[in-house]
Structure formats: C-alpha cells, structure tokens
Coordinates of C-alpha atoms in Angstrom, one line a residue:
M1 CA 137.7 10.0 287.2
Y2 CA 138.3 12.9 289.7
K3 CA 137.8 12.0 293.3
P4 CA 137.2 14.9 295.8
L5 CA 139.8 15.3 298.5
L6 CA 139.0 13.5 301.7
T7 CA 140.4 15.0 304.9
I8 CA 141.1 13.2 308.1
F9 CA 137.8 14.4 309.4
F10 CA 135.7 12.8 306.6
L11 CA 133.0 10.6 307.8
S12 CA 131.8 8.0 305.3
V13 CA 128.1 7.5 304.7
F14 CA 126.2 4.6 303.5
C15 CA 125.0 5.1 300.0
Q16 CA 122.0 3.4 298.3
C17 CA 123.1 3.2 294.7
T18 CA 121.8 2.4 291.3
I19 CA 123.6 2.1 288.0
N20 CA 121.6 2.8 284.8
D21 CA 122.2 1.9 281.2
Y22 CA 122.5 5.2 279.5
K23 CA 122.1 5.7 275.8
K24 CA 123.5 8.8 274.1
N25 CA 123.9 9.5 270.4
T26 CA 125.2 6.0 269.3
G27 CA 126.1 3.1 271.5
T28 CA 125.3 2.3 275.1
Y29 CA 127.7 3.0 278.0
Y30 CA 127.6 3.2 281.8
I31 CA 127.9 6.3 284.0
H32 CA 128.4 5.7 287.7
V33 CA 128.3 8.7 290.0
D34 CA 130.2 8.2 293.3
A35 CA 128.9 11.1 295.3
E36 CA 130.1 11.9 298.8
A37 CA 128.9 13.7 301.9
S38 CA 131.3 15.4 304.3
R39 CA 129.8 13.8 307.4
A40 CA 126.9 11.7 308.4
T41 CA 126.3 12.6 312.0
G42 CA 126.6 15.4 314.5
A43 CA 124.7 17.9 316.7
A44 CA 122.1 20.2 315.2
P45 CA 122.6 22.6 313.5
L46 CA 124.7 20.3 311.3
S47 CA 126.3 21.6 308.1
V48 CA 126.9 18.9 305.5
H49 CA 128.7 19.4 302.1
F50 CA 127.7 17.1 299.2
T51 CA 129.8 16.4 296.2
A52 CA 129.1 14.4 293.1
E53 CA 132.0 12.7 291.2
F54 CA 133.1 14.3 288.0
A55 CA 136.1 14.7 285.8
N56 CA 138.2 17.8 285.4
S57 CA 137.2 19.4 282.1
G58 CA 140.8 19.4 281.0
S59 CA 140.4 15.6 280.6
G60 CA 138.1 16.1 277.7
T61 CA 134.7 15.7 279.5
R62 CA 132.5 18.4 280.9
D63 CA 130.3 16.3 283.2
F64 CA 130.7 18.9 285.9
H65 CA 129.0 21.4 283.6
N66 CA 126.8 19.4 281.2
L67 CA 125.0 16.9 283.4
D68 CA 122.1 18.0 285.6
Y69 CA 122.5 17.4 289.3
T70 CA 119.4 17.8 291.5
W71 CA 119.6 17.5 295.3
D72 CA 116.7 16.8 297.7
F73 CA 118.0 17.0 301.2
G74 CA 115.0 15.2 302.8
D75 CA 114.5 18.1 305.2
D76 CA 110.9 19.0 304.4
D77 CA 110.4 21.2 307.5
T78 CA 113.2 23.6 306.5
A79 CA 112.4 27.2 305.7
A80 CA 112.9 29.1 302.5
W81 CA 115.9 31.3 301.9
G82 CA 115.2 34.8 303.3
T83 CA 117.1 36.4 300.4
N84 CA 114.9 35.0 297.5
G85 CA 112.2 32.7 298.9
K86 CA 113.7 29.6 297.2
S87 CA 113.5 26.3 299.1
K88 CA 116.4 25.4 301.3
N89 CA 115.5 21.7 300.9
A90 CA 116.6 21.6 297.2
A91 CA 119.8 22.6 295.3
K92 CA 121.1 22.2 291.8
G93 CA 124.7 21.6 290.8
P94 CA 127.5 19.0 291.2
V95 CA 128.4 20.5 294.6
A96 CA 125.9 21.5 297.3
A97 CA 125.6 22.1 301.0
H98 CA 122.8 22.1 303.5
V99 CA 122.4 22.9 307.2
F100 CA 120.2 20.4 309.1
E101 CA 118.7 22.5 311.9
T102 CA 116.5 20.0 313.7
P103 CA 117.4 16.6 315.2
G104 CA 116.3 13.5 313.4
S105 CA 117.1 11.1 310.6
F106 CA 117.3 12.4 307.1
T107 CA 117.8 10.9 303.6
A108 CA 119.4 13.3 301.1
N109 CA 118.9 12.2 297.5
L110 CA 120.9 13.1 294.4
T111 CA 119.5 12.6 290.9
V112 CA 121.8 13.0 287.9
T113 CA 120.4 13.3 284.4
D114 CA 121.5 14.5 280.9
G115 CA 118.3 16.6 280.8
T116 CA 116.0 13.8 279.8
T117 CA 117.4 10.5 281.0
V118 CA 118.4 9.6 284.5
V119 CA 122.1 8.8 284.6
D120 CA 122.4 7.7 288.2
T121 CA 121.0 8.3 291.7
R122 CA 122.5 8.3 295.2
S123 CA 121.1 8.5 298.7
F124 CA 122.8 9.7 301.9
Y125 CA 121.6 9.0 305.4
I126 CA 122.3 11.8 307.9
E127 CA 121.7 11.4 311.6
V128 CA 121.3 14.8 313.3
D129 CA 121.7 14.6 317.1
D130 CA 119.7 16.6 319.6
P131 CA 121.9 19.3 321.1
D132 CA 120.0 19.1 324.4
E133 CA 121.3 15.5 324.6
I134 CA 124.8 16.2 323.3
Y135 CA 125.1 19.1 325.8
S136 CA 123.0 17.7 328.6
G137 CA 123.0 19.0 332.1
T138 CA 126.0 21.2 333.1
D139 CA 127.6 20.8 329.7
T140 CA 125.3 23.7 328.8
I141 CA 126.0 27.1 330.4
C142 CA 123.4 29.8 330.2
V143 CA 124.7 33.4 330.5
S144 CA 122.6 36.4 331.4
D145 CA 123.9 40.0 332.0
A146 CA 124.2 40.7 335.7
T147 CA 121.4 43.3 335.8
S148 CA 118.7 41.0 334.3
N149 CA 119.8 37.8 336.0
D150 CA 117.1 36.1 334.0
F151 CA 117.3 32.4 333.0
A152 CA 113.8 31.9 331.6
G153 CA 114.2 29.5 328.7
C154 CA 117.5 28.0 329.8
P155 CA 117.5 24.2 329.4
S156 CA 116.8 22.2 332.5
G157 CA 119.9 21.2 334.5
A158 CA 122.2 23.8 332.8
Q159 CA 124.7 25.9 334.6
Q160 CA 123.5 29.5 335.1
V161 CA 125.9 32.4 335.2
A162 CA 125.0 36.1 335.6
T163 CA 127.9 38.3 334.5
D164 CA 128.8 41.4 332.6
T165 CA 132.2 39.9 331.7
L166 CA 131.9 37.4 328.8
G167 CA 135.5 36.4 329.2
D168 CA 134.6 34.7 332.5
V169 CA 132.8 32.1 330.5
L170 CA 134.1 32.1 326.9
E171 CA 137.7 32.1 327.8
N172 CA 137.3 28.7 329.5
I173 CA 135.1 26.9 326.9
Q174 CA 136.0 23.2 326.5
A175 CA 135.0 20.6 323.9
G176 CA 131.5 19.2 324.5
T177 CA 130.3 22.5 325.9
R178 CA 127.4 24.8 324.8
I179 CA 127.2 28.4 325.8
L180 CA 123.8 30.1 325.4
L181 CA 123.6 33.9 325.8
R182 CA 120.3 35.5 326.9
R183 CA 118.3 37.3 324.3
N184 CA 117.6 40.9 325.4
S185 CA 121.0 40.9 327.2
S186 CA 124.0 42.9 326.0
W187 CA 127.7 43.0 326.8
T188 CA 130.7 45.1 326.0
T189 CA 134.1 43.4 325.6
G190 CA 137.5 43.7 324.1
G191 CA 139.1 40.8 322.3
L192 CA 139.0 37.4 324.0
S193 CA 141.5 34.6 324.3
V194 CA 139.3 31.6 323.6
P195 CA 141.0 28.1 323.7
G196 CA 140.9 25.9 320.7
N197 CA 139.6 22.4 320.7
A198 CA 138.1 19.7 318.4
G199 CA 134.6 20.3 319.6
P200 CA 131.7 20.0 319.5
V201 CA 131.1 23.5 320.7
T202 CA 128.0 25.6 320.3
I203 CA 127.7 29.3 321.1
G204 CA 124.1 30.4 320.7
A205 CA 121.1 32.0 322.4
Y206 CA 118.3 31.2 324.8
G207 CA 115.0 32.9 325.8
A208 CA 112.0 34.1 323.8
G209 CA 112.9 35.7 320.5
T210 CA 111.0 38.7 319.1
G211 CA 111.0 40.5 315.7
Q212 CA 112.4 37.7 313.6
D213 CA 113.4 38.8 310.0
G214 CA 113.5 36.9 306.8
L215 CA 116.9 35.4 307.6
G216 CA 115.6 34.1 310.9
I217 CA 117.5 36.7 313.0
Y218 CA 115.7 38.1 316.0
D219 CA 115.7 41.7 316.9
N220 CA 116.5 40.9 320.5
A221 CA 119.5 38.6 319.8
P222 CA 122.2 38.8 322.4
Q223 CA 124.2 41.9 321.6
I224 CA 128.0 42.1 322.0
T225 CA 129.8 45.4 321.4
V226 CA 133.4 44.8 320.7
T227 CA 135.7 47.7 321.5
D228 CA 139.1 46.5 320.3
G229 CA 141.1 43.4 319.4
E230 CA 139.4 40.3 318.0
F231 CA 136.3 39.0 319.6
L232 CA 136.7 35.3 319.0
P233 CA 139.8 33.9 317.2
L234 CA 139.1 30.7 315.3
D235 CA 142.6 29.1 315.4
Q236 CA 142.8 25.5 316.5
K237 CA 139.0 25.1 316.5
Q238 CA 137.0 22.3 314.7
D239 CA 133.3 21.4 314.8
W240 CA 132.1 24.7 316.3
R241 CA 128.7 26.3 315.7
I242 CA 128.3 30.1 316.3
T243 CA 124.7 31.2 316.0
D244 CA 122.1 33.8 316.8
L245 CA 124.3 36.7 318.0
H246 CA 124.4 40.4 317.2
L247 CA 128.0 41.8 317.1
V248 CA 128.7 45.5 316.9
N249 CA 131.8 47.6 316.3
S250 CA 130.7 51.0 315.0
D251 CA 134.1 52.6 314.5
M252 CA 135.2 49.6 312.3
S253 CA 138.5 49.1 314.2
A254 CA 138.1 45.7 315.9
G255 CA 137.8 42.2 314.5
S256 CA 134.9 39.8 315.0
F257 CA 136.3 36.4 314.1
G258 CA 139.7 35.6 312.6
G259 CA 142.5 33.1 312.5
A260 CA 144.6 31.1 310.1
I261 CA 145.6 27.7 311.6
N262 CA 143.9 24.3 312.1
M263 CA 140.3 25.4 311.4
Q264 CA 137.6 23.0 310.2
R265 CA 133.8 22.5 310.2
I266 CA 132.9 25.8 311.6
L267 CA 129.3 27.1 311.1
F268 CA 128.3 30.7 311.3
Q269 CA 124.5 31.0 311.3
R270 CA 122.0 33.8 311.8
L271 CA 124.6 36.4 312.9
R272 CA 124.0 40.1 312.6
V273 CA 127.5 41.7 312.3
E274 CA 127.7 45.5 312.0
G275 CA 130.9 47.4 311.5
F276 CA 134.3 45.9 312.2
G277 CA 137.4 46.0 310.0
C278 CA 136.0 42.8 308.5
A279 CA 132.6 41.3 309.5
I280 CA 133.7 37.7 309.1
G281 CA 137.2 36.7 307.9
W282 CA 140.1 34.4 308.2
S283 CA 143.4 33.6 306.5
H284 CA 145.4 30.4 306.3
W285 CA 148.8 29.1 307.5
N286 CA 150.2 25.6 307.9
S287 CA 151.3 24.3 311.3
S288 CA 153.0 21.0 312.0
A289 CA 149.6 19.3 312.0
L290 CA 149.1 20.3 308.3
M291 CA 145.3 20.4 308.8
T292 CA 143.4 21.4 305.7
M293 CA 141.1 24.4 306.0
D294 CA 137.8 22.6 305.3
Q295 CA 134.0 22.9 305.6
M296 CA 133.7 26.5 306.6
V297 CA 130.1 27.6 306.4
I298 CA 128.4 31.1 306.6
C299 CA 124.7 30.8 306.4
D300 CA 121.7 33.2 306.9
C301 CA 123.8 36.1 308.2
D302 CA 123.4 39.8 307.9
L303 CA 126.9 41.3 307.5
K304 CA 127.2 45.0 306.8
N305 CA 129.3 48.2 306.9
S306 CA 132.9 47.0 307.3
D307 CA 136.0 49.1 306.7
S308 CA 137.7 46.5 304.5
N309 CA 136.2 43.3 303.1
V310 CA 132.9 42.5 304.7
V311 CA 133.9 38.8 304.3
Y312 CA 137.4 37.6 303.6
I313 CA 137.2 33.8 303.4
G314 CA 138.4 30.6 301.8
S315 CA 138.7 26.9 302.4
E316 CA 138.0 23.5 300.7
R317 CA 134.3 22.7 300.7
I318 CA 133.4 26.2 301.6
A319 CA 129.8 27.4 301.7
L320 CA 128.5 31.0 301.6
M321 CA 124.7 30.7 301.5
G322 CA 121.6 32.8 302.1
N323 CA 123.4 35.9 303.4
I324 CA 123.0 39.6 303.0
I325 CA 126.5 41.1 302.6
A326 CA 126.8 44.8 302.0
N327 CA 128.9 47.9 302.1
S328 CA 132.6 47.8 302.2
M329 CA 134.0 51.2 302.8
T330 CA 137.4 50.7 301.1
T331 CA 137.6 47.5 299.1
H332 CA 135.7 44.3 298.0
V333 CA 132.5 43.2 299.6
A334 CA 133.1 39.4 299.5
R335 CA 136.6 38.2 298.8
V336 CA 137.0 34.4 298.5
W337 CA 140.7 33.4 298.3
Q338 CA 140.0 29.6 297.9
A339 CA 136.9 27.8 296.9
Y340 CA 137.8 24.2 296.1
L341 CA 134.5 22.3 295.9
G342 CA 132.8 25.5 296.9
V343 CA 129.2 26.8 297.0
I344 CA 128.3 30.5 296.9
S345 CA 124.5 30.6 296.6
N346 CA 121.4 32.6 297.4
N347 CA 123.2 35.6 298.7
I348 CA 122.6 39.3 298.2
I349 CA 126.0 41.1 297.9
S350 CA 126.5 44.8 297.0
G351 CA 128.3 48.1 297.8
S352 CA 132.1 47.9 297.3
S353 CA 134.6 50.7 297.9
L354 CA 132.0 53.2 299.1
N355 CA 134.4 55.7 300.7
N356 CA 137.2 55.9 298.1
D357 CA 137.9 55.9 294.4
N358 CA 139.8 52.6 294.2
G359 CA 136.9 50.6 292.7
R360 CA 136.4 47.0 293.8
H361 CA 134.1 44.0 293.4
A362 CA 131.0 42.7 295.1
L363 CA 132.5 39.2 294.7
K364 CA 136.2 38.6 294.1
L365 CA 136.7 34.9 293.5
H366 CA 140.3 34.0 293.2
G367 CA 142.7 31.2 294.3
P368 CA 146.2 30.2 295.2
G369 CA 149.0 30.7 292.7
Y370 CA 152.4 32.3 292.2
S371 CA 152.5 36.1 292.3
T372 CA 155.3 38.0 290.7
F373 CA 154.1 41.1 292.5
D374 CA 155.3 39.9 296.0
G375 CA 157.3 36.9 295.0
S376 CA 155.2 34.4 296.9
D377 CA 153.5 31.1 296.0
E378 CA 150.3 29.9 297.8
Y379 CA 149.8 26.7 295.7
G380 CA 151.6 23.5 296.4
T381 CA 152.2 20.7 298.8
P382 CA 151.5 22.1 302.3
V383 CA 154.6 22.6 304.5
D384 CA 154.8 23.6 308.1
G385 CA 155.4 27.3 308.4
T386 CA 154.1 28.3 305.0
G387 CA 150.8 29.4 303.5
L388 CA 150.8 26.7 300.8
L389 CA 147.4 25.4 299.7
A390 CA 147.0 21.9 298.2
N391 CA 144.1 22.7 295.9
R392 CA 143.3 25.5 293.6
T393 CA 139.9 27.2 293.3
E394 CA 138.2 24.5 291.3
F395 CA 134.8 22.8 291.0
A396 CA 132.9 25.7 292.4
V397 CA 129.2 26.7 291.9
V398 CA 128.1 30.4 292.1
S399 CA 124.3 30.4 291.8
D400 CA 121.1 32.2 292.6
N401 CA 122.8 35.3 294.0
V402 CA 122.1 39.0 293.6
F403 CA 125.2 41.2 292.9
G404 CA 124.4 44.9 293.3
S405 CA 126.3 48.1 292.7
S406 CA 130.0 47.6 292.9
G407 CA 132.3 49.3 290.4
P408 CA 134.0 48.8 288.1
W409 CA 133.5 45.0 288.0
P410 CA 130.8 43.6 290.3
V411 CA 132.0 40.0 289.9
C412 CA 135.5 38.9 289.0
I413 CA 136.4 35.2 288.6
G414 CA 140.1 35.0 288.1
P415 CA 143.5 35.6 289.6
Q416 CA 143.7 38.3 292.3
D417 CA 145.8 40.6 290.0
I418 CA 147.6 40.7 286.7
Y419 CA 150.8 39.7 288.4
T420 CA 149.5 36.3 289.7
N421 CA 149.6 33.0 287.8
S422 CA 146.6 31.6 289.6
L423 CA 144.6 29.1 287.6
L424 CA 140.8 28.8 288.3
S425 CA 139.1 25.9 286.6
D426 CA 135.6 24.4 286.4
I427 CA 133.4 27.1 287.7
I428 CA 129.6 27.3 287.1
F429 CA 128.0 30.8 287.3
E430 CA 124.3 30.5 286.9
R431 CA 120.9 32.0 287.8
N432 CA 122.5 35.1 289.2
R433 CA 121.3 38.7 288.9
L434 CA 123.9 41.4 288.4
I435 CA 122.1 44.8 288.9
T436 CA 124.0 48.0 288.7
N437 CA 121.3 50.1 290.4
F438 CA 120.7 47.9 293.4
G439 CA 122.3 48.7 296.7
A440 CA 124.5 51.5 297.9
K441 CA 126.2 53.1 294.9
S442 CA 129.9 52.6 294.6
S443 CA 132.1 55.6 294.0
V444 CA 133.4 54.1 290.7
N445 CA 130.8 53.3 288.0
V446 CA 130.2 49.8 286.8
S447 CA 131.8 49.1 283.4
V448 CA 132.0 45.3 283.2
A449 CA 129.5 43.2 285.2
L450 CA 131.2 39.9 285.0
H451 CA 134.9 39.4 284.3
I452 CA 136.0 35.8 283.6
S453 CA 139.7 34.9 283.6
A454 CA 139.3 31.2 284.3
R455 CA 139.3 28.0 282.4
Y456 CA 136.3 25.7 281.8
T457 CA 133.7 28.2 283.2
T458 CA 130.1 28.1 282.3
A459 CA 127.9 31.2 282.6
R460 CA 124.2 30.4 282.0
N461 CA 120.7 31.7 282.9
N462 CA 121.9 34.9 284.4
I463 CA 120.3 38.4 284.3
F464 CA 122.5 41.4 283.7
D465 CA 120.8 44.8 284.2
G466 CA 123.4 47.5 283.5
T467 CA 121.1 50.5 283.9
G468 CA 123.0 53.2 285.8
S469 CA 126.4 52.0 284.7
G470 CA 129.2 54.2 283.4
N471 CA 129.7 55.5 279.8
D472 CA 130.8 52.1 278.7
Y473 CA 129.0 48.9 279.7
T474 CA 129.8 45.2 278.9
A475 CA 127.9 42.4 280.6
I476 CA 130.5 39.7 280.2
D477 CA 134.2 40.2 279.4
I478 CA 136.4 37.1 278.9
W479 CA 140.1 38.0 279.0
S480 CA 143.4 37.8 280.9
D481 CA 146.3 40.2 281.2
G482 CA 149.9 40.1 282.5
K483 CA 150.8 36.8 284.2
Q484 CA 147.3 35.5 284.4
P485 CA 146.6 32.2 282.6
R486 CA 144.6 32.4 279.4
P487 CA 140.9 31.7 279.7
R488 CA 140.0 28.5 277.8
G489 CA 136.8 26.6 277.3
V490 CA 134.5 29.3 278.6
E491 CA 130.8 28.7 277.6
V492 CA 128.2 31.4 277.8
Y493 CA 124.6 30.2 277.3
N494 CA 121.1 31.7 277.7
N495 CA 121.8 34.9 279.5
T496 CA 119.6 38.0 279.4
I497 CA 121.5 41.3 279.1
Y498 CA 119.7 44.7 279.4
R499 CA 120.3 48.4 279.9
S500 CA 117.6 51.0 279.6
D501 CA 119.6 54.3 279.8
N502 CA 121.2 54.3 276.3
T503 CA 121.0 58.0 275.2
S504 CA 124.4 59.0 276.5
G505 CA 127.8 57.5 276.9
N506 CA 130.1 55.6 274.5
E507 CA 129.3 52.0 274.0
R508 CA 127.0 49.1 275.0
C509 CA 128.1 45.5 274.5
G510 CA 126.7 42.2 275.5
I511 CA 129.8 39.9 275.5
T512 CA 133.4 40.7 274.7
V513 CA 135.9 37.9 273.9
R514 CA 139.5 39.1 274.1
A515 CA 142.5 37.8 272.0
T516 CA 143.8 35.8 275.0
A517 CA 140.6 33.6 275.2
A518 CA 140.6 30.3 273.5
N519 CA 137.8 27.8 272.5
T520 CA 134.9 30.0 273.6
I521 CA 131.3 29.1 272.9
I522 CA 128.5 31.7 273.1
K523 CA 124.9 30.7 272.3
N524 CA 121.3 31.8 273.0
N525 CA 122.1 35.1 274.7
L526 CA 119.4 37.8 274.6
I527 CA 120.8 41.4 274.5
S528 CA 118.7 44.5 274.6
F529 CA 119.8 48.2 274.8
P530 CA 116.4 49.8 273.8
G531 CA 116.4 53.3 272.3
S532 CA 120.2 53.4 272.1
T533 CA 121.9 56.4 270.5
V534 CA 125.3 55.0 271.2
L535 CA 127.2 52.1 269.6
T536 CA 125.7 48.7 270.5
S537 CA 127.0 45.2 269.9
A538 CA 125.8 41.8 270.9
I539 CA 129.3 40.2 270.7
I540 CA 132.8 41.8 270.2
N541 CA 135.3 39.1 269.4
Y542 CA 139.1 39.5 269.2
S543 CA 139.9 35.8 269.5
S544 CA 140.7 33.2 266.9
S545 CA 138.5 30.4 268.3
L546 CA 135.0 31.5 269.0
T547 CA 131.8 29.5 268.3
E548 CA 128.6 31.6 268.4
E549 CA 125.0 30.8 267.5
S550 CA 121.5 32.1 268.1
N551 CA 122.5 35.3 270.0
L552 CA 119.9 38.0 269.6
L553 CA 120.4 41.8 269.8
A554 CA 116.8 43.2 270.0
D555 CA 115.6 46.7 270.6
T556 CA 112.1 45.3 271.6
P557 CA 112.8 41.8 273.0
G558 CA 109.3 41.4 274.6
F559 CA 110.2 41.4 278.3
T560 CA 107.2 41.4 280.7
D561 CA 108.2 44.3 282.9
P562 CA 111.9 45.3 282.8
G563 CA 111.6 49.0 283.8
N564 CA 110.8 49.4 287.5
A565 CA 113.2 51.2 289.9
Y566 CA 114.9 48.6 292.1
A567 CA 114.8 50.5 295.4
D568 CA 115.2 47.7 298.1
D569 CA 113.9 44.8 295.9
P570 CA 116.3 43.3 293.5
Y571 CA 113.6 41.1 292.0
V572 CA 111.1 43.8 291.1
N573 CA 112.0 43.7 287.3
N574 CA 110.5 40.9 285.3
F575 CA 112.6 39.7 282.3
N576 CA 110.2 36.8 281.4
L577 CA 109.3 36.7 277.7
D578 CA 105.8 37.8 276.6
P579 CA 104.0 35.8 273.8
G580 CA 105.2 37.0 270.4
S581 CA 108.8 37.7 271.6
S582 CA 111.3 37.1 268.8
A583 CA 113.4 35.1 271.4
I584 CA 110.8 32.3 271.7
D585 CA 111.8 29.0 270.1
A586 CA 114.7 30.7 268.4
G587 CA 117.6 29.2 270.4
A588 CA 120.1 26.5 269.6
V589 CA 120.2 23.2 271.5
V590 CA 122.7 23.6 274.3
P591 CA 123.4 21.7 277.6
V592 CA 121.1 24.0 279.6
Y593 CA 118.1 21.9 280.9
D594 CA 116.1 24.5 282.8
D595 CA 115.8 28.3 283.1
M596 CA 116.3 31.0 285.6
E597 CA 113.3 29.8 287.7
G598 CA 113.7 26.1 287.1
T599 CA 111.3 25.8 284.2
T600 CA 112.3 22.9 281.9
R601 CA 113.7 23.9 278.5
P602 CA 112.2 21.6 275.9
V603 CA 114.8 20.0 273.6
G604 CA 114.5 21.3 270.1
S605 CA 112.6 24.5 270.9
F606 CA 114.8 26.5 273.2
D607 CA 114.0 30.1 273.9
I608 CA 116.8 32.7 273.9
G609 CA 117.7 34.4 277.2
A610 CA 117.5 33.4 280.8
Y611 CA 113.7 32.6 280.8
E612 CA 111.8 29.8 278.9
N613 CA 108.4 31.0 278.0

C-alpha cells in the first residue's frame, strides 16, 4: 500500500483504531486504513493536514476514488466557510486539512465506508496550545502607529512599541515571538529583510475589530501599504502564522510574500491582499538542507487584482481553503505548480487575463516534469542547487469550489504546456461549480470548462453552467497534446451540464473524449442545452476505449430554477430535480455515494446529474 511521505517535521499522533471484517461481492477480506496527521500539537491557530492510506490507482485499485472518507475534526465551535456556508468542522475525501483556531484538546475522527458498510475508523488527538502562554510576557510585541500610540487590547506583560517604521520590529523577529499590529493603524513600507527561523512565530493583530465580513476579515485590520520590493520573504521560515492583515500595492509592482528555500508549515489566514504583482506566491529551490516544501496553507483570505497570478503556489500537503481569489490582469488566477496530497476546497476563483487577449485559467493545476520547451526537469531526487521535486502532483482533492469567468478554459488539470511531460495522477474533482457568467469577464470567451490531461482522475457531482460562453462550448474535454502523457482511467460521474443561450454559435457538447484518452468511463451525466438551434451532443468520442451508460441529453430536464442571473451570487441558480424529471431513478450504479449537497444516493435507484432528488 502507498504510504504518504513523512518529512523530518512530522509529528506522530496516537490513533485509536478498529479493523472491521468487510464483505464485498463474494468472500470476506480485511481493509485496514493507516491514516496520518501532519502534527499533533502547536500554538493556535494550528493547521493540520490529514491523510488516509490508499494505493496508487496504477496498482489496480481505486480506493482513493471509490471509498467514502468522512472527517469530523471535533472542532464544534468552528464557524462555517464564508464562501459557501458549509461547515468547517467536516470534510470529505481521502486527504483533508483543518485550522484549529482556539486552544484546547480535540479529537478528529475519520470514517471510511464503501457507501453502505464501514470499512474502518481512525481517531487523532490534537492538542492546541494557547498563544498567550506560548508567547507570554515580552515574547509578544504590540505595535501601534506612532500617532495613535494606542495599546488597548494588547496582552498583559507584552512589549509595546509605537513606530511608523515596521522594519524596526519585523526585521528582528526571532523564534518564539509574536508580533501584534494595532487594528485601525496603518503603515507604509518598502520590502523588508526578515530573518528566517524555525518558529513558532505569529504575526497578527490586536485591538477591537469592526466590520467583520463572511471570511472573518475586519474592516479595520492593520493596513500595510507596500511601495516596492517584497514585503515579507518566506525563505528559511518554518512554523509561521501570518493572520489578520490588510496589504495594499495599488500599482501592482511590489511583492507581498515570496521565497523558494526551506519553507514549511506556514499559515496565511484572514488576509486581505489588494494589488501586487502576485497577491501570495512562492517558488521552490533546493539548498544543502534539502528541506521539502510542505504544509503551506492559505485559508479565509480575500486576494484580488494582481498583475500576474493572484496566487502562485505549490508544496506537499498544500491547502488552499475558503478563499476569494479574483482578477488577474495578465494570466492565471490560481496557479498550483505542485499539489502532492493537496486540498483545494471551498474557494471562489474567477477573472483570468482581464487586460490582454492571452486567455488563461481560473485554476491551473499542474506539476513537476520534464519540459522540452526550456530543457529543464523539475521531477526527481532533490539535489542542492536545483529545483527538483521528489513528488508529482498526485493524490489531490479539488472540491466545493466556484470557478467563474476565465477563458478559454476555467480549469485545467494537466501539464503546464504541450511541451512538458508532467504526469498528474489520482485527482478527485467533485462538487464544484463552473459558471461562465460569474465574476469579472475574461477578455477571451470560455470554450472548455474543464480540461483533463491527467491519469486516474474522477470528476463527479459538479455543476457546469456554460451560459455566456463562446460560439463553441464543451463542459469536459479529456485529451492530451504534444509531449503530454496520455490521460488514462478518467471517470466522469453524475455531473450536471447546462447552457441556456443556444440560439447562436456553432456547437454545444457535454463531454468530449479525444483519441489520446484510454479507459474512460462516463456515466449518469445530465446534459441540457434547452431551445438549441445549433448542434448539440451529450458525448463526442474519438477514443477506442470508452465505457458510457445512463447519460441523458434533455431539452427539459426538470431543474428547479436554473435561469437566474448570477450577479454577485454564484449559488443563485438551482439545479435540483423537480418531481417528474426524466433523470430521477434513471442512473446506473456507480461509486458515488452522495450528491452535490451531501444527500445520500440510494443504491439501485440513482438519479442522473449532480443532485439526488
């Protein structure tokens, strides 16, 4: 069985385990799930990455895809995601992440089923330390602007510094130090030279907050205007928390955070970042320490209006959760260059390439590999002085996101270009909404909502609304070109595909399978292009190995309310099935155990599409 990579910073956790006899088809056998947590203790807010054990699908099993993994983090007081209202205390999928924001003892539970029978359970005990104790007394420094000189709300015994020069404090930060900036204060600075250390370090805010939004960000968060350079480089930093700040660079020339070397366990939380060349981004490079880029988390942030990528990120056990990420002027909105054991969930991402005609993606998920374009290789055993990464983009879950206007392909899962032999494998893409008419309109029209050029990828329970796309529209296109590896073992189940403006243009298609694809399975997808006067197809297949069943192309599918204008609400349209819909109880039995909203799918009477009636 596959065992997730453990880094030198892995902290083992005590697991309460059960092993269940499990009967399936004929015979009885045992499944034992050895799940892991990235760490068991640390100061609040504490980000923890959880991983179940599973095999690579190339070994002949699809446990990563076909078992049901449900996480309860035991954090009952946590809020809901500001992006969609779903609980932060629960997650689905073989990899997950959670930020424990309050001190205390927590028990996180994993339940694994085959949809009806419990296969195994695991429990993880997480101890979250009180930051007022970890950073007691003078280990906390409260910083006010010089004019206000106000320390109301500063923890007792902390140092108090009134200054208009942030470098006086941040450029001397040491491990075991917490810097709290005063809410309602503001500073202007160029790039800072901030020393690296192994933490813990927290940079956050103190004082009464006002005007809190759905993400938990306060209107009066400490504001830092960055004029040039890079505000806070991340090189040589581990176990840092950067929270509750408002960063501004209106001319999109400076950097906020960056770095490439020896970065691990960094949490960005409740940041509002406006402008910059890239709102949050980093690269990778190996030093003599050969420290794996690991456990990088961006959570509950509002990131907008960058010149280039709004986020440019990658690592092992990466988590991008609950953020609003919007409006790249020249390229992709979110570019993820490695997501080994990654989680991309509960985000709203839209608005690529707004100021030019290049055309880019809302999410570009790729990984290391050899590129014939520039003659470089990023995949292999790490060596000092190289950019080699030890693991591909593999075992990643992309779920519960909204992807808005970003042409021509809002989401691309595959190598970064046709010149790169970069293999992505074992990806789950589920419960996402891909909505052409949501968000700032890209200069290039949408033509393909989801491009898959990866192996062993499952796309299930997604909503595709192509209204407002270009003359041609395909919801899912499975193909590769050039030096890209052939997609193999892609499974597409229970998606709802819709477009309402069908009286002009060339063609509407639900799913296209190209000749380069192999062993593709497509079942239970509901496709509707009502009133079309152009060519429509449920599936166009050019491959020699496609299995398809119970896919429905319907002019009147019986949706509850699909026709509202999106404006600022990506959830306003309702694609639930009304009674009498031809999609009800018409589906084949597939390894999809619940629907878009978590409603259980009864075995033997599956509905077609993303919703179970």
